[in-house]
Amino acid sequence: DTEVTQTPKHLVMGMTNKKSLKCEQHMGHRAMYWYKQKAKKPPELMFVYSYEKLSINESVPSRFSPECPNSSLLNLHLHALQPEDSALYLCASSQQQAYNEQFFGPGTRLTVL
Amino acid sequence: QKEVEQDPGPLSVPEGAIVSLNCTYSNSAFQYFMWYRQYSRKGPELLMYTYSSGNKEDGRFTAQVDKSSKYISLFIRDSQPSDSATYLCAMSGGSNYKLTFGKGTLLTVNP
C-alpha cells in the first residue's frame, strides 16, 4: 500500500483562524515532509521530519507549525495566515530521509480569506 | 543558471503518439532521478525512479538518464488521453537529500 492520506481535502479560513492539516501513512516510512505548491509551480519544501524529529525547516514563517505525534502521523498547524498562503499543501513520505523515493498525498487546497 | 531546467510546454499530441519529456541539470552531485505525474488539483504521483545513468522501463514509460550530458528523459509510448497531466522531473544527491524539481511540463493527449 503506497498511500499517503491527507485531510481535509479543502479548507477555507480567515486570517484570524487556527486550523490544522493532517497527514497519515501506513507504509512504515520514517521520513515525512510538508510541501507547499502554488498554481503552475513545482512543490516547495517546508519541513522534514526524520524518525519523528524535525530535521529540516526551510525558513518557514512561524504561523506554520508542524507536529509529528508518531511515525504514521504528521500535522501542520496554521495560525494567523495571510491570503498569499493560499496554496495546495502536500504531505509526502519516504522510507528514510536519505531515500529519495518520496510518495505524495493528494494535498489539501487551502484558501485564506 | 537554474539547477534544473524543464520546458513548461504546453505540449499537445494526438492519441497514440510517442511523447518525449526532458530535463537538464547543472549539479553534478545529483544521482537520483524521478519523474512525477500530477493531474490538475491533485498530488504528484511517482512514475519512475532511477539511480545514476541508464534506462528503466515500466509498461509504456521509459526513463533515461545521461549523467555525462546532465540530461534526463521520459518517453511515453502509445500515449492516451488519460496521460494528460503535468510531468515534473525531480532529482537529488550528494549530502543534501532535498528534491529539486523542474517547473513541470503540461501535456495534453488529444483523442
Short mmCIF file of C-alpha atoms in Angstrom, two decimals:
data_model
loop_
_atom_site.label_atom_id
_atom_site.label_comp_id
_atom_site.label_asym_id
_atom_site.label_seq_id
_atom_site.Cartn_x
_atom_site.Cartn_y
_atom_site.Cartn_z
CA ASP A 1 0.00 0.00 0.00
CA THR A 2 1.75 3.14 -1.25
CA GLU A 3 -0.83 5.56 0.05
CA VAL A 4 -0.49 8.82 1.88
CA THR A 5 -3.78 10.32 3.02
CA GLN A 6 -4.50 13.95 3.85
CA THR A 7 -7.44 15.67 5.49
CA PRO A 8 -9.26 17.86 4.84
CA LYS A 9 -9.31 18.00 1.03
CA HIS A 10 -10.33 21.65 1.06
CA LEU A 11 -10.07 24.30 3.76
CA VAL A 12 -11.21 27.91 3.78
CA MET A 13 -10.09 30.02 6.71
CA GLY A 14 -9.95 33.60 7.80
CA MET A 15 -6.74 35.35 8.76
CA THR A 16 -7.55 35.08 12.49
CA ASN A 17 -8.48 31.40 12.48
CA LYS A 18 -6.50 28.45 13.80
CA LYS A 19 -6.74 25.23 11.83
CA SER A 20 -4.75 22.03 11.32
CA LEU A 21 -3.90 19.86 8.33
CA LYS A 22 -3.43 16.15 8.88
CA CYS A 23 -1.40 13.53 7.06
CA GLU A 24 -1.18 9.79 7.60
CA GLN A 25 0.87 6.96 6.07
CA HIS A 26 0.97 3.27 6.89
CA MET A 27 3.97 2.24 4.82
CA GLY A 28 6.34 2.17 7.77
CA HIS A 29 8.18 5.19 6.40
CA ARG A 30 10.33 7.09 8.86
CA ALA A 31 10.61 10.39 6.98
CA MET A 32 7.67 12.70 6.35
CA TYR A 33 7.53 16.02 4.55
CA TRP A 34 5.33 19.08 4.13
CA TYR A 35 5.40 20.92 0.81
CA LYS A 36 3.58 24.00 -0.44
CA GLN A 37 2.59 24.24 -4.09
CA LYS A 38 1.26 27.35 -5.83
CA ALA A 39 -0.53 27.13 -9.18
CA LYS A 40 1.70 26.21 -12.12
CA LYS A 41 4.76 25.91 -9.85
CA PRO A 42 6.61 22.85 -8.52
CA PRO A 43 6.27 21.85 -4.86
CA GLU A 44 8.41 23.80 -2.39
CA LEU A 45 9.76 22.00 0.65
CA MET A 46 8.65 23.39 4.02
CA PHE A 47 9.57 20.83 6.69
CA VAL A 48 11.11 17.39 7.01
CA TYR A 49 10.62 15.01 9.92
CA SER A 50 13.02 12.10 10.30
CA TYR A 51 12.26 9.48 12.93
CA GLU A 52 9.66 11.86 14.37
CA LYS A 53 12.18 14.66 14.90
CA LEU A 54 12.20 17.89 12.91
CA SER A 55 15.13 17.56 10.58
CA ILE A 56 14.73 20.43 8.12
CA ASN A 57 12.87 23.73 8.42
CA GLU A 58 13.14 25.70 5.22
CA SER A 59 12.86 29.08 6.96
CA VAL A 60 9.10 28.83 7.03
CA PRO A 61 7.21 31.62 8.90
CA SER A 62 6.17 30.73 12.44
CA ARG A 63 2.49 30.94 11.51
CA PHE A 64 3.08 27.39 10.19
CA SER A 65 3.82 24.92 12.99
CA PRO A 66 4.49 21.25 12.21
CA GLU A 67 3.98 18.37 14.59
CA CYS A 68 4.76 14.66 14.32
CA PRO A 69 2.79 12.80 17.03
CA ASN A 70 4.04 9.38 15.90
CA SER A 71 5.73 7.67 13.00
CA SER A 72 2.50 7.49 10.96
CA LEU A 73 1.07 10.95 11.53
CA LEU A 74 2.09 14.46 10.57
CA ASN A 75 0.18 17.63 11.34
CA LEU A 76 0.56 21.20 10.17
CA HIS A 77 -0.96 23.78 12.50
CA LEU A 78 -1.98 27.06 10.91
CA HIS A 79 -2.49 30.37 12.68
CA ALA A 80 -2.83 33.97 11.51
CA LEU A 81 -2.25 33.09 7.88
CA GLN A 82 -2.12 35.60 5.05
CA PRO A 83 -4.02 35.42 1.73
CA GLU A 84 -0.71 34.71 -0.04
CA ASP A 85 -0.53 31.45 1.95
CA SER A 86 -3.38 30.10 -0.16
CA ALA A 87 -1.98 27.05 -1.97
CA LEU A 88 -2.05 23.26 -2.23
CA TYR A 89 -0.34 21.76 0.82
CA LEU A 90 1.19 18.38 0.14
CA CYS A 91 2.40 15.74 2.53
CA ALA A 92 4.94 13.14 1.40
CA SER A 93 6.81 10.25 2.96
CA SER A 94 9.86 8.13 2.20
CA GLN A 95 11.47 5.10 3.83
CA GLN A 96 14.11 7.32 5.38
CA GLN A 97 15.25 10.86 4.76
CA ALA A 98 18.16 9.51 2.74
CA TYR A 99 15.75 7.65 0.47
CA ASN A 100 14.72 9.99 -2.28
CA GLU A 101 11.72 7.98 -3.45
CA GLN A 102 9.01 10.20 -1.99
CA PHE A 103 5.32 9.37 -2.14
CA PHE A 104 2.90 12.27 -2.07
CA GLY A 105 -0.61 12.54 -0.72
CA PRO A 106 -3.48 14.18 -2.63
CA GLY A 107 -3.00 17.50 -0.88
CA THR A 108 -5.18 19.99 1.00
CA ARG A 109 -6.29 23.00 -1.01
CA LEU A 110 -6.15 25.94 1.38
CA THR A 111 -7.82 29.29 0.78
CA VAL A 112 -7.13 32.14 3.19
CA LEU A 113 -9.66 34.97 3.05
CA GLN B 1 21.75 29.02 -14.49
CA LYS B 2 18.97 27.18 -12.69
CA GLU B 3 19.81 23.82 -11.14
CA VAL B 4 17.07 22.03 -13.12
CA GLU B 5 15.62 23.23 -16.40
CA GLN B 6 12.41 21.81 -17.83
CA ASP B 7 10.43 23.18 -20.75
CA PRO B 8 6.98 24.06 -19.34
CA GLY B 9 5.27 23.44 -22.69
CA PRO B 10 2.37 23.16 -23.16
CA LEU B 11 2.83 20.06 -25.28
CA SER B 12 -0.12 18.75 -27.29
CA VAL B 13 -0.01 15.40 -29.13
CA PRO B 14 -2.52 13.06 -30.77
CA GLU B 15 -3.51 9.83 -29.09
CA GLY B 16 -1.03 7.05 -29.85
CA ALA B 17 1.95 9.36 -30.29
CA ILE B 18 5.31 8.83 -28.61
CA VAL B 19 5.95 11.63 -26.13
CA SER B 20 9.41 12.78 -25.10
CA LEU B 21 9.82 14.90 -21.97
CA ASN B 22 13.21 16.21 -20.89
CA CYS B 23 15.12 17.95 -18.13
CA THR B 24 18.66 19.25 -17.95
CA TYR B 25 20.54 19.95 -14.77
CA SER B 26 23.75 21.62 -13.67
CA ASN B 27 24.56 19.97 -10.31
CA SER B 28 26.90 17.03 -10.93
CA ALA B 29 26.14 15.71 -7.42
CA PHE B 30 22.66 14.63 -8.48
CA GLN B 31 22.43 10.83 -8.52
CA TYR B 32 18.75 10.08 -8.01
CA PHE B 33 16.25 11.00 -10.69
CA MET B 34 12.48 10.86 -10.56
CA TRP B 35 9.51 11.61 -12.76
CA TYR B 36 6.19 12.55 -11.20
CA ARG B 37 2.81 12.87 -12.92
CA GLN B 38 0.41 15.43 -11.48
CA TYR B 39 -3.19 15.70 -12.54
CA SER B 40 -4.90 19.05 -12.10
CA ARG B 41 -5.53 19.85 -8.42
CA LYS B 42 -4.09 16.51 -7.24
CA GLY B 43 -0.85 15.45 -5.57
CA PRO B 44 2.17 14.31 -7.62
CA GLU B 45 2.30 10.57 -8.36
CA LEU B 46 5.72 8.91 -8.58
CA LEU B 47 6.07 7.34 -12.04
CA MET B 48 9.74 6.45 -12.37
CA TYR B 49 12.74 6.38 -10.04
CA THR B 50 16.26 5.79 -11.31
CA TYR B 51 19.71 5.88 -9.81
CA SER B 52 22.72 7.15 -11.76
CA SER B 53 22.88 6.66 -15.54
CA GLY B 54 20.94 4.20 -17.64
CA ASN B 55 17.45 3.27 -18.74
CA LYS B 56 14.44 1.99 -16.85
CA GLU B 57 11.24 0.74 -18.39
CA ASP B 58 7.81 0.29 -16.84
CA GLY B 59 4.98 -0.52 -19.21
CA ARG B 60 4.55 2.37 -21.65
CA PHE B 61 7.05 4.53 -19.76
CA THR B 62 10.83 4.62 -20.21
CA ALA B 63 13.16 6.82 -18.19
CA GLN B 64 16.66 7.60 -19.42
CA VAL B 65 19.49 9.26 -17.53
CA ASP B 66 22.67 10.54 -19.19
CA LYS B 67 24.87 11.88 -16.42
CA SER B 68 27.67 12.80 -18.81
CA SER B 69 25.32 15.23 -20.55
CA LYS B 70 23.34 16.07 -17.39
CA TYR B 71 20.17 15.20 -19.26
CA ILE B 72 17.19 13.04 -18.33
CA SER B 73 14.21 11.97 -20.41
CA LEU B 74 10.84 10.32 -20.00
CA PHE B 75 9.30 8.58 -23.01
CA ILE B 76 5.63 7.66 -23.15
CA ARG B 77 4.67 5.16 -25.85
CA ASP B 78 1.15 4.84 -27.25
CA SER B 79 0.04 7.94 -25.37
CA GLN B 80 -3.53 8.01 -24.07
CA PRO B 81 -5.86 10.90 -23.16
CA SER B 82 -5.51 9.72 -19.55
CA ASP B 83 -1.81 10.66 -19.77
CA SER B 84 -2.83 14.33 -19.97
CA ALA B 85 -1.21 15.90 -16.91
CA THR B 86 1.77 17.91 -15.76
CA TYR B 87 5.02 15.92 -15.63
CA LEU B 88 7.61 17.00 -13.09
CA CYS B 89 11.21 15.85 -13.07
CA ALA B 90 12.94 15.78 -9.68
CA MET B 91 16.45 14.93 -8.61
CA SER B 92 18.69 14.79 -5.57
CA GLY B 93 22.07 13.61 -4.40
CA GLY B 94 25.20 14.43 -2.52
CA SER B 95 24.97 15.44 1.11
CA ASN B 96 21.64 17.18 0.61
CA TYR B 97 18.81 14.78 0.04
CA LYS B 98 16.33 17.52 -0.75
CA LEU B 99 14.45 17.04 -4.03
CA THR B 100 15.00 19.70 -6.66
CA PHE B 101 12.07 19.88 -9.06
CA GLY B 102 11.81 21.10 -12.61
CA LYS B 103 8.98 23.53 -13.35
CA GLY B 104 6.87 20.78 -14.92
CA THR B 105 5.66 20.18 -18.50
CA LEU B 106 1.93 20.33 -19.22
CA LEU B 107 1.00 17.51 -21.62
CA THR B 108 -2.32 17.14 -23.43
CA VAL B 109 -3.07 13.96 -25.40
CA ASN B 110 -5.94 14.56 -27.82
CA PRO B 111 -8.34 11.71 -28.68
#
